[in-house]
Amino acid sequence: MGRWEPNARGRLQKAALELYAERGFDATTVAEIAARAGLTERTFFRHFADKREVLFGGSQAMEEHLVKATVSALAQEPGPGPVEAITAALAEMADELFVGEHRSLARHRHAVITAHPELRERELIKMASLAAAVAGALREHGISEPGASLAAEAGTAIFKVAFERWVSAPGDRPLSAFIHETAATLKSVTGS
Amino acid sequence: MGRWEPNARGRLQKAALELYAERGFDATTVAEIAARAGLTERTFFRHFADKREVLFGGSQAMEEHLVKATVSALAQEPGPGPVEAITAALAEMADELFVGEHRSLARHRHAVITAHPELRERELIKMASLAAAVAGALREHGISEPGASLAAEAGTAIFKVAFERWVSAPGDRPLSAFIHETAATLKSVTGS
């Protein structure tokens, strides 16, 4: 292992997202990302397997965070409904992971992915995997099928729609506010 | 154009699905599909661009059917909620497109896709495109955002979950019954 570079991962991520936005994902090389971050290609590959992993490397952490928060929301008294629990978990995750400089990184990332069909597909796969993980956690905590899968799908729909509104909204309104608002809208269009 | 072969498309589709199930999607050749159907490769390519299109060639028809049925459900009196309208449209589409021999074709198709990561990704893209088309139709008929997108996502979640239950259920219960049941479960987990 080479010498330790302070916050190398974060610097590489920021440099990569800037370059993807400026030149497009396909036209950006790892050498350029490393140069912009003031680091070597070797350091890049110590943190990321490839250019694409810069965009999706956080998926696992997001999934784990969300599953854990969902389980803890289900344990609250009085017991929330499944979608209510996932909504609380999504809002908690948003307040943890999508604040400060992560906010602008998330917006850059979204623009890059939206502009690129292959990355959009990868994002769909990520969301499907997230839904499967949350459905599994719900089943383990006593929610039967098809309720568990439906609640998980509803949760990812809430996140997806809230996230898109958040990235395109001006101002500083937090993602968690969009999540709560979107969940209320889902309730109303589902019309009980 | 060659001579007209009675129901060539249907015969090719049936032969392809049987072979994909027996040998796997990757190991099956167009020559084998044509031979099993008693037709030529040339006839295959008159109906399908490639092996994959046999599985996804019906997506466009399904999308058009669903959009049309949604719009007509929205026009019913008393005006149904957006998810209620999509549910009625899904059930109508199911009773039209997933009956008789299409029922067993749909089951074969599902098994082939589930076993193959790349085809599963293609299926996710198809569902995302379906949701976008339905959301567009809802917006055109006065449902504002984010309600239109959320209702469309909820609709595809209902279809996905209902379809999976239907293909793995024994007996002859129609897909539309699973759709109505799944929609009721979504309402209950959304918990209003």
GROMACS .gro file of C-alpha atoms in nm:
model
  384
    1MET     CA    1   0.000   0.000   0.000
    2GLY     CA    2   0.124   0.349  -0.080
    3ARG     CA    3   0.131   0.642   0.158
    4TRP     CA    4  -0.191   0.759   0.309
    5GLU     CA    5  -0.358   1.047   0.125
    6PRO     CA    6  -0.594   1.254   0.337
    7ASN     CA    7  -0.951   1.196   0.217
    8ALA     CA    8  -0.831   1.046  -0.112
    9ARG     CA    9  -1.163   0.873  -0.173
   10GLY     CA   10  -1.363   1.192  -0.132
   11ARG     CA   11  -1.125   1.393  -0.350
   12LEU     CA   12  -1.137   1.132  -0.627
   13GLN     CA   13  -1.515   1.120  -0.610
   14LYS     CA   14  -1.548   1.496  -0.635
   15ALA     CA   15  -1.298   1.516  -0.924
   16ALA     CA   16  -1.470   1.231  -1.109
   17LEU     CA   17  -1.818   1.382  -1.076
   18GLU     CA   18  -1.695   1.720  -1.197
   19LEU     CA   19  -1.528   1.562  -1.499
   20TYR     CA   20  -1.826   1.338  -1.582
   21ALA     CA   21  -2.045   1.649  -1.577
   22GLU     CA   22  -1.802   1.855  -1.787
   23ARG     CA   23  -1.694   1.598  -2.050
   24GLY     CA   24  -1.943   1.315  -2.017
   25PHE     CA   25  -1.888   0.983  -1.846
   26ASP     CA   26  -1.748   0.796  -2.148
   27ALA     CA   27  -1.495   1.064  -2.242
   28THR     CA   28  -1.343   1.086  -1.894
   29THR     CA   29  -1.035   0.875  -1.816
   30VAL     CA   30  -0.911   0.750  -1.481
   31ALA     CA   31  -0.582   0.935  -1.547
   32GLU     CA   32  -0.776   1.262  -1.574
   33ILE     CA   33  -0.970   1.193  -1.256
   34ALA     CA   34  -0.651   1.119  -1.064
   35ALA     CA   35  -0.478   1.431  -1.204
   36ARG     CA   36  -0.771   1.658  -1.113
   37ALA     CA   37  -0.769   1.514  -0.760
   38GLY     CA   38  -0.391   1.562  -0.735
   39LEU     CA   39  -0.342   1.188  -0.686
   40THR     CA   40  -0.209   0.893  -0.887
   41GLU     CA   41  -0.401   0.638  -1.092
   42ARG     CA   42  -0.273   0.378  -0.850
   43THR     CA   43  -0.446   0.558  -0.567
   44PHE     CA   44  -0.766   0.568  -0.773
   45PHE     CA   45  -0.761   0.192  -0.816
   46ARG     CA   46  -0.697   0.143  -0.447
   47HIS     CA   47  -1.038   0.302  -0.385
   48PHE     CA   48  -1.248   0.215  -0.691
   49ALA     CA   49  -1.254  -0.084  -0.927
   50ASP     CA   50  -1.342   0.139  -1.224
   51LYS     CA   51  -1.500   0.469  -1.333
   52ARG     CA   52  -1.848   0.337  -1.275
   53GLU     CA   53  -1.783   0.238  -0.916
   54VAL     CA   54  -1.733   0.604  -0.828
   55LEU     CA   55  -2.105   0.643  -0.895
   56PHE     CA   56  -2.231   0.321  -0.739
   57GLY     CA   57  -1.975   0.247  -0.468
   58GLY     CA   58  -2.208   0.391  -0.203
   59SER     CA   59  -2.500   0.158  -0.286
   60GLN     CA   60  -2.407  -0.107  -0.033
   61ALA     CA   61  -2.377   0.146   0.251
   62MET     CA   62  -2.711   0.300   0.155
   63GLU     CA   63  -2.878  -0.040   0.149
   64GLU     CA   64  -2.739  -0.139   0.489
   65HIS     CA   65  -2.833   0.195   0.639
   66LEU     CA   66  -3.187   0.172   0.507
   67VAL     CA   67  -3.245  -0.186   0.621
   68LYS     CA   68  -3.121  -0.106   0.970
   69ALA     CA   69  -3.331   0.211   0.996
   70THR     CA   70  -3.640   0.026   0.870
   71VAL     CA   71  -3.601  -0.243   1.133
   72SER     CA   72  -3.559   0.018   1.403
   73ALA     CA   73  -3.863   0.215   1.279
   74LEU     CA   74  -4.075  -0.104   1.290
   75ALA     CA   75  -3.987  -0.141   1.657
   76GLN     CA   76  -4.131   0.201   1.749
   77GLU     CA   77  -4.450   0.227   1.957
   78PRO     CA   78  -4.725   0.250   1.844
   79GLY     CA   79  -4.624   0.009   1.564
   80PRO     CA   80  -4.618   0.199   1.232
   81GLY     CA   81  -4.750   0.047   0.908
   82PRO     CA   82  -4.484  -0.100   0.678
   83VAL     CA   83  -4.473   0.194   0.435
   84GLU     CA   84  -4.478   0.437   0.726
   85ALA     CA   85  -4.175   0.259   0.876
   86ILE     CA   86  -3.985   0.268   0.545
   87THR     CA   87  -4.070   0.636   0.504
   88ALA     CA   88  -3.926   0.714   0.847
   89ALA     CA   89  -3.617   0.510   0.758
   90LEU     CA   90  -3.573   0.689   0.424
   91ALA     CA   91  -3.601   1.030   0.592
   92GLU     CA   92  -3.348   0.930   0.859
   93MET     CA   93  -3.108   0.801   0.592
   94ALA     CA   94  -3.151   1.122   0.392
   95ASP     CA   95  -3.065   1.337   0.695
   96GLU     CA   96  -2.756   1.124   0.750
   97LEU     CA   97  -2.621   1.067   0.397
   98PHE     CA   98  -2.752   1.352   0.179
   99VAL     CA   99  -2.644   1.664   0.363
  100GLY     CA  100  -2.359   1.915   0.343
  101GLU     CA  101  -2.125   1.853   0.051
  102HIS     CA  102  -2.296   1.519  -0.019
  103ARG     CA  103  -2.592   1.723  -0.131
  104SER     CA  104  -2.408   1.876  -0.425
  105LEU     CA  105  -2.232   1.547  -0.505
  106ALA     CA  106  -2.573   1.376  -0.519
  107ARG     CA  107  -2.699   1.640  -0.760
  108HIS     CA  108  -2.395   1.604  -0.988
  109ARG     CA  109  -2.428   1.228  -0.976
  110HIS     CA  110  -2.794   1.243  -1.071
  111ALA     CA  111  -2.722   1.463  -1.374
  112VAL     CA  112  -2.449   1.225  -1.495
  113ILE     CA  113  -2.668   0.917  -1.458
  114THR     CA  114  -2.973   1.075  -1.621
  115ALA     CA  115  -2.766   1.163  -1.929
  116HIS     CA  116  -2.636   0.808  -1.981
  117PRO     CA  117  -2.863   0.511  -2.070
  118GLU     CA  118  -2.628   0.243  -1.938
  119LEU     CA  119  -2.589   0.422  -1.604
  120ARG     CA  120  -2.965   0.466  -1.581
  121GLU     CA  121  -2.998   0.088  -1.617
  122ARG     CA  122  -2.742   0.036  -1.344
  123GLU     CA  123  -2.945   0.271  -1.122
  124LEU     CA  124  -3.261   0.068  -1.187
  125ILE     CA  125  -3.075  -0.246  -1.080
  126LYS     CA  126  -2.954  -0.071  -0.767
  127MET     CA  127  -3.309   0.033  -0.675
  128ALA     CA  128  -3.440  -0.321  -0.739
  129SER     CA  129  -3.170  -0.460  -0.513
  130LEU     CA  130  -3.260  -0.202  -0.247
  131ALA     CA  131  -3.627  -0.305  -0.266
  132ALA     CA  132  -3.536  -0.674  -0.234
  133ALA     CA  133  -3.321  -0.605   0.073
  134VAL     CA  134  -3.594  -0.400   0.243
  135ALA     CA  135  -3.859  -0.664   0.159
  136GLY     CA  136  -3.635  -0.928   0.317
  137ALA     CA  137  -3.600  -0.721   0.635
  138LEU     CA  138  -3.978  -0.670   0.653
  139ARG     CA  139  -4.042  -1.044   0.616
  140GLU     CA  140  -3.794  -1.121   0.891
  141HIS     CA  141  -3.987  -0.883   1.113
  142GLY     CA  142  -4.322  -1.045   1.062
  143ILE     CA  143  -4.467  -0.864   0.759
  144SER     CA  144  -4.609  -1.135   0.532
  145GLU     CA  145  -4.606  -1.145   0.151
  146PRO     CA  146  -4.722  -0.982  -0.069
  147GLY     CA  147  -4.729  -0.694   0.182
  148ALA     CA  148  -4.352  -0.697   0.238
  149SER     CA  149  -4.264  -0.674  -0.133
  150LEU     CA  150  -4.532  -0.415  -0.202
  151ALA     CA  151  -4.425  -0.195   0.088
  152ALA     CA  152  -4.062  -0.219  -0.026
  153GLU     CA  153  -4.159  -0.127  -0.384
  154ALA     CA  154  -4.368   0.162  -0.253
  155GLY     CA  155  -4.069   0.275  -0.047
  156THR     CA  156  -3.834   0.280  -0.344
  157ALA     CA  157  -4.099   0.464  -0.548
  158ILE     CA  158  -4.120   0.727  -0.273
  159PHE     CA  159  -3.743   0.762  -0.264
  160LYS     CA  160  -3.707   0.784  -0.642
  161VAL     CA  161  -3.977   1.047  -0.685
  162ALA     CA  162  -3.869   1.248  -0.378
  163PHE     CA  163  -3.505   1.240  -0.488
  164GLU     CA  164  -3.588   1.367  -0.836
  165ARG     CA  165  -3.788   1.654  -0.693
  166TRP     CA  166  -3.513   1.736  -0.446
  167VAL     CA  167  -3.230   1.747  -0.706
  168SER     CA  168  -3.427   1.978  -0.930
  169ALA     CA  169  -3.559   2.207  -0.654
  170PRO     CA  170  -3.380   2.535  -0.587
  171GLY     CA  171  -3.298   2.625  -0.228
  172ASP     CA  172  -3.198   2.424   0.075
  173ARG     CA  173  -3.507   2.225   0.161
  174PRO     CA  174  -3.380   1.889   0.290
  175LEU     CA  175  -3.444   1.562   0.106
  176SER     CA  176  -3.624   1.428   0.414
  177ALA     CA  177  -3.894   1.695   0.372
  178PHE     CA  178  -3.953   1.580   0.013
  179ILE     CA  179  -3.967   1.220   0.133
  180HIS     CA  180  -4.241   1.294   0.387
  181GLU     CA  181  -4.437   1.499   0.134
  182THR     CA  182  -4.406   1.229  -0.135
  183ALA     CA  183  -4.519   0.959   0.109
  184ALA     CA  184  -4.829   1.164   0.188
  185THR     CA  185  -4.900   1.198  -0.185
  186LEU     CA  186  -4.865   0.822  -0.234
  187LYS     CA  187  -5.119   0.770   0.040
  188SER     CA  188  -5.358   1.008  -0.129
  189VAL     CA  189  -5.325   0.863  -0.484
  190THR     CA  190  -5.361   0.511  -0.344
  191GLY     CA  191  -5.686   0.647  -0.211
  192SER     CA  192  -5.801   0.458   0.094
  193MET     CA  193  -4.112  -1.158  -4.881
  194GLY     CA  194  -4.141  -1.537  -4.874
  195ARG     CA  195  -4.463  -1.733  -4.870
  196TRP     CA  196  -4.705  -1.679  -4.589
  197GLU     CA  197  -4.666  -1.925  -4.300
  198PRO     CA  198  -4.978  -1.967  -4.088
  199ASN     CA  199  -4.915  -1.823  -3.742
  200ALA     CA  200  -4.538  -1.821  -3.795
  201ARG     CA  201  -4.483  -1.565  -3.521
  202GLY     CA  202  -4.672  -1.766  -3.261
  203ARG     CA  203  -4.498  -2.091  -3.360
  204LEU     CA  204  -4.154  -1.929  -3.339
  205GLN     CA  205  -4.235  -1.779  -3.002
  206LYS     CA  206  -4.354  -2.109  -2.860
  207ALA     CA  207  -4.050  -2.296  -2.999
  208ALA     CA  208  -3.810  -2.032  -2.865
  209LEU     CA  209  -3.959  -2.033  -2.515
  210GLU     CA  210  -3.946  -2.412  -2.500
  211LEU     CA  211  -3.582  -2.416  -2.608
  212TYR     CA  212  -3.481  -2.131  -2.371
  213ALA     CA  213  -3.639  -2.329  -2.086
  214GLU     CA  214  -3.475  -2.658  -2.190
  215ARG     CA  215  -3.123  -2.540  -2.281
  216GLY     CA  216  -3.096  -2.189  -2.143
  217PHE     CA  217  -3.125  -1.865  -2.336
  218ASP     CA  218  -2.755  -1.833  -2.426
  219ALA     CA  219  -2.718  -2.188  -2.557
  220THR     CA  220  -3.016  -2.165  -2.793
  221THR     CA  221  -2.955  -2.064  -3.156
  222VAL     CA  222  -3.195  -1.905  -3.403
  223ALA     CA  223  -3.139  -2.207  -3.632
  224GLU     CA  224  -3.267  -2.438  -3.357
  225ILE     CA  225  -3.569  -2.219  -3.292
  226ALA     CA  226  -3.659  -2.214  -3.660
  227ALA     CA  227  -3.611  -2.592  -3.690
  228ARG     CA  228  -3.830  -2.665  -3.389
  229ALA     CA  229  -4.101  -2.441  -3.533
  230GLY     CA  230  -4.071  -2.611  -3.874
  231LEU     CA  231  -3.973  -2.280  -4.034
  232THR     CA  232  -3.660  -2.120  -4.180
  233GLU     CA  233  -3.415  -1.881  -4.014
  234ARG     CA  234  -3.520  -1.630  -4.273
  235THR     CA  235  -3.876  -1.649  -4.149
  236PHE     CA  236  -3.750  -1.601  -3.792
  237PHE     CA  237  -3.575  -1.279  -3.889
  238ARG     CA  238  -3.884  -1.159  -4.069
  239HIS     CA  239  -4.061  -1.159  -3.730
  240PHE     CA  240  -3.787  -1.090  -3.474
  241ALA     CA  241  -3.465  -0.887  -3.480
  242ASP     CA  242  -3.290  -1.137  -3.250
  243LYS     CA  243  -3.338  -1.404  -2.982
  244ARG     CA  244  -3.410  -1.146  -2.717
  245GLU     CA  245  -3.689  -0.981  -2.909
  246VAL     CA  246  -3.891  -1.301  -2.880
  247LEU     CA  247  -3.911  -1.221  -2.507
  248PHE     CA  248  -3.963  -0.845  -2.528
  249GLY     CA  249  -4.136  -0.797  -2.862
  250GLY     CA  250  -4.472  -0.767  -2.686
  251SER     CA  251  -4.368  -0.478  -2.458
  252GLN     CA  252  -4.488  -0.205  -2.691
  253ALA     CA  253  -4.831  -0.363  -2.731
  254MET     CA  254  -4.861  -0.408  -2.354
  255GLU     CA  255  -4.765  -0.044  -2.295
  256GLU     CA  256  -5.015   0.086  -2.549
  257HIS     CA  257  -5.290  -0.136  -2.415
  258LEU     CA  258  -5.225  -0.026  -2.059
  259VAL     CA  259  -5.212   0.346  -2.138
  260LYS     CA  260  -5.538   0.326  -2.332
  261ALA     CA  261  -5.713   0.125  -2.059
  262THR     CA  262  -5.590   0.368  -1.792
  263VAL     CA  263  -5.726   0.667  -1.978
  264SER     CA  264  -6.061   0.493  -2.026
  265ALA     CA  265  -6.072   0.391  -1.655
  266LEU     CA  266  -6.006   0.753  -1.553
  267ALA     CA  267  -6.313   0.857  -1.752
  268GLN     CA  268  -6.547   0.629  -1.552
  269GLU     CA  269  -6.803   0.779  -1.315
  270PRO     CA  270  -6.761   0.827  -1.021
  271GLY     CA  271  -6.400   0.927  -1.099
  272PRO     CA  272  -6.165   0.663  -0.954
  273GLY     CA  273  -5.839   0.755  -0.779
  274PRO     CA  274  -5.525   0.729  -0.997
  275VAL     CA  275  -5.406   0.394  -0.853
  276GLU     CA  276  -5.761   0.260  -0.868
  277ALA     CA  277  -5.777   0.352  -1.238
  278ILE     CA  278  -5.443   0.185  -1.312
  279THR     CA  279  -5.553  -0.126  -1.121
  280ALA     CA  280  -5.868  -0.152  -1.332
  281ALA     CA  281  -5.656  -0.104  -1.645
  282LEU     CA  282  -5.406  -0.372  -1.538
  283ALA     CA  283  -5.686  -0.619  -1.468
  284GLU     CA  284  -5.846  -0.547  -1.804
  285MET     CA  285  -5.513  -0.591  -1.982
  286ALA     CA  286  -5.453  -0.918  -1.795
  287ASP     CA  287  -5.791  -1.056  -1.904
  288GLU     CA  288  -5.709  -0.960  -2.261
  289LEU     CA  289  -5.340  -1.058  -2.296
  290PHE     CA  290  -5.267  -1.326  -2.035
  291VAL     CA  291  -5.528  -1.591  -2.100
  292GLY     CA  292  -5.547  -1.923  -2.287
  293GLU     CA  293  -5.215  -2.031  -2.434
  294HIS     CA  294  -5.063  -1.692  -2.350
  295ARG     CA  295  -5.088  -1.798  -1.989
  296SER     CA  296  -4.839  -2.082  -2.030
  297LEU     CA  297  -4.617  -1.872  -2.257
  298ALA     CA  298  -4.604  -1.602  -1.988
  299ARG     CA  299  -4.503  -1.860  -1.730
  300HIS     CA  300  -4.224  -2.000  -1.950
  301ARG     CA  301  -4.107  -1.649  -2.027
  302HIS     CA  302  -4.093  -1.557  -1.660
  303ALA     CA  303  -3.881  -1.864  -1.576
  304VAL     CA  304  -3.635  -1.782  -1.856
  305ILE     CA  305  -3.599  -1.419  -1.751
  306THR     CA  306  -3.564  -1.495  -1.380
  307ALA     CA  307  -3.275  -1.734  -1.455
  308HIS     CA  308  -3.077  -1.478  -1.658
  309PRO     CA  309  -2.931  -1.156  -1.505
  310GLU     CA  310  -2.912  -0.966  -1.833
  311LEU     CA  311  -3.273  -1.047  -1.917
  312ARG     CA  312  -3.380  -0.945  -1.568
  313GLU     CA  313  -3.218  -0.606  -1.632
  314ARG     CA  314  -3.402  -0.576  -1.960
  315GLU     CA  315  -3.726  -0.652  -1.775
  316LEU     CA  316  -3.652  -0.374  -1.523
  317ILE     CA  317  -3.604  -0.131  -1.811
  318LYS     CA  318  -3.930  -0.246  -1.966
  319MET     CA  319  -4.116  -0.185  -1.638
  320ALA     CA  320  -3.956   0.159  -1.597
  321SER     CA  321  -4.064   0.249  -1.949
  322LEU     CA  322  -4.415   0.126  -1.873
  323ALA     CA  323  -4.429   0.342  -1.560
  324ALA     CA  324  -4.309   0.648  -1.754
  325ALA     CA  325  -4.575   0.595  -2.023
  326VAL     CA  326  -4.854   0.558  -1.766
  327ALA     CA  327  -4.733   0.865  -1.572
  328GLY     CA  328  -4.740   1.064  -1.896
  329ALA     CA  329  -5.099   0.955  -1.964
  330LEU     CA  330  -5.204   1.050  -1.610
  331ARG     CA  331  -5.047   1.396  -1.643
  332GLU     CA  332  -5.227   1.451  -1.973
  333HIS     CA  333  -5.551   1.369  -1.795
  334GLY     CA  334  -5.509   1.620  -1.519
  335ILE     CA  335  -5.322   1.428  -1.247
  336SER     CA  336  -5.043   1.655  -1.125
  337GLU     CA  337  -4.691   1.558  -1.018
  338PRO     CA  338  -4.569   1.393  -0.802
  339GLY     CA  339  -4.904   1.209  -0.789
  340ALA     CA  340  -4.885   1.091  -1.152
  341SER     CA  341  -4.537   0.937  -1.118
  342LEU     CA  342  -4.616   0.782  -0.781
  343ALA     CA  343  -4.941   0.629  -0.903
  344ALA     CA  344  -4.761   0.488  -1.209
  345GLU     CA  345  -4.484   0.341  -0.989
  346ALA     CA  346  -4.747   0.196  -0.757
  347GLY     CA  347  -4.921   0.045  -1.059
  348THR     CA  348  -4.606  -0.126  -1.186
  349ALA     CA  349  -4.535  -0.254  -0.833
  350ILE     CA  350  -4.885  -0.403  -0.822
  351PHE     CA  351  -4.835  -0.567  -1.160
  352LYS     CA  352  -4.490  -0.703  -1.076
  353VAL     CA  353  -4.595  -0.855  -0.744
  354ALA     CA  354  -4.928  -0.987  -0.876
  355PHE     CA  355  -4.756  -1.139  -1.180
  356GLU     CA  356  -4.499  -1.321  -0.967
  357ARG     CA  357  -4.770  -1.465  -0.746
  358TRP     CA  358  -4.973  -1.569  -1.047
  359VAL     CA  359  -4.690  -1.751  -1.228
  360SER     CA  360  -4.602  -1.949  -0.918
  361ALA     CA  361  -4.962  -2.028  -0.815
  362PRO     CA  362  -5.107  -2.366  -0.909
  363GLY     CA  363  -5.453  -2.378  -1.066
  364ASP     CA  364  -5.639  -2.149  -1.300
  365ARG     CA  365  -5.703  -1.837  -1.098
  366PRO     CA  366  -5.677  -1.548  -1.345
  367LEU     CA  367  -5.404  -1.284  -1.320
  368SER     CA  368  -5.671  -1.015  -1.285
  369ALA     CA  369  -5.778  -1.169  -0.950
  370PHE     CA  370  -5.419  -1.144  -0.824
  371ILE     CA  371  -5.403  -0.784  -0.944
  372HIS     CA  372  -5.714  -0.683  -0.748
  373GLU     CA  373  -5.590  -0.865  -0.439
  374THR     CA  374  -5.243  -0.710  -0.462
  375ALA     CA  375  -5.390  -0.361  -0.506
  376ALA     CA  376  -5.594  -0.412  -0.188
  377THR     CA  377  -5.278  -0.520  -0.003
  378LEU     CA  378  -5.092  -0.211  -0.125
  379LYS     CA  379  -5.373   0.003   0.012
  380SER     CA  380  -5.346  -0.171   0.347
  381VAL     CA  381  -4.963  -0.151   0.381
  382THR     CA  382  -4.974   0.214   0.276
  383GLY     CA  383  -5.201   0.242   0.574
  384SER     CA  384  -5.430   0.541   0.550
   0.00000   0.00000   0.00000
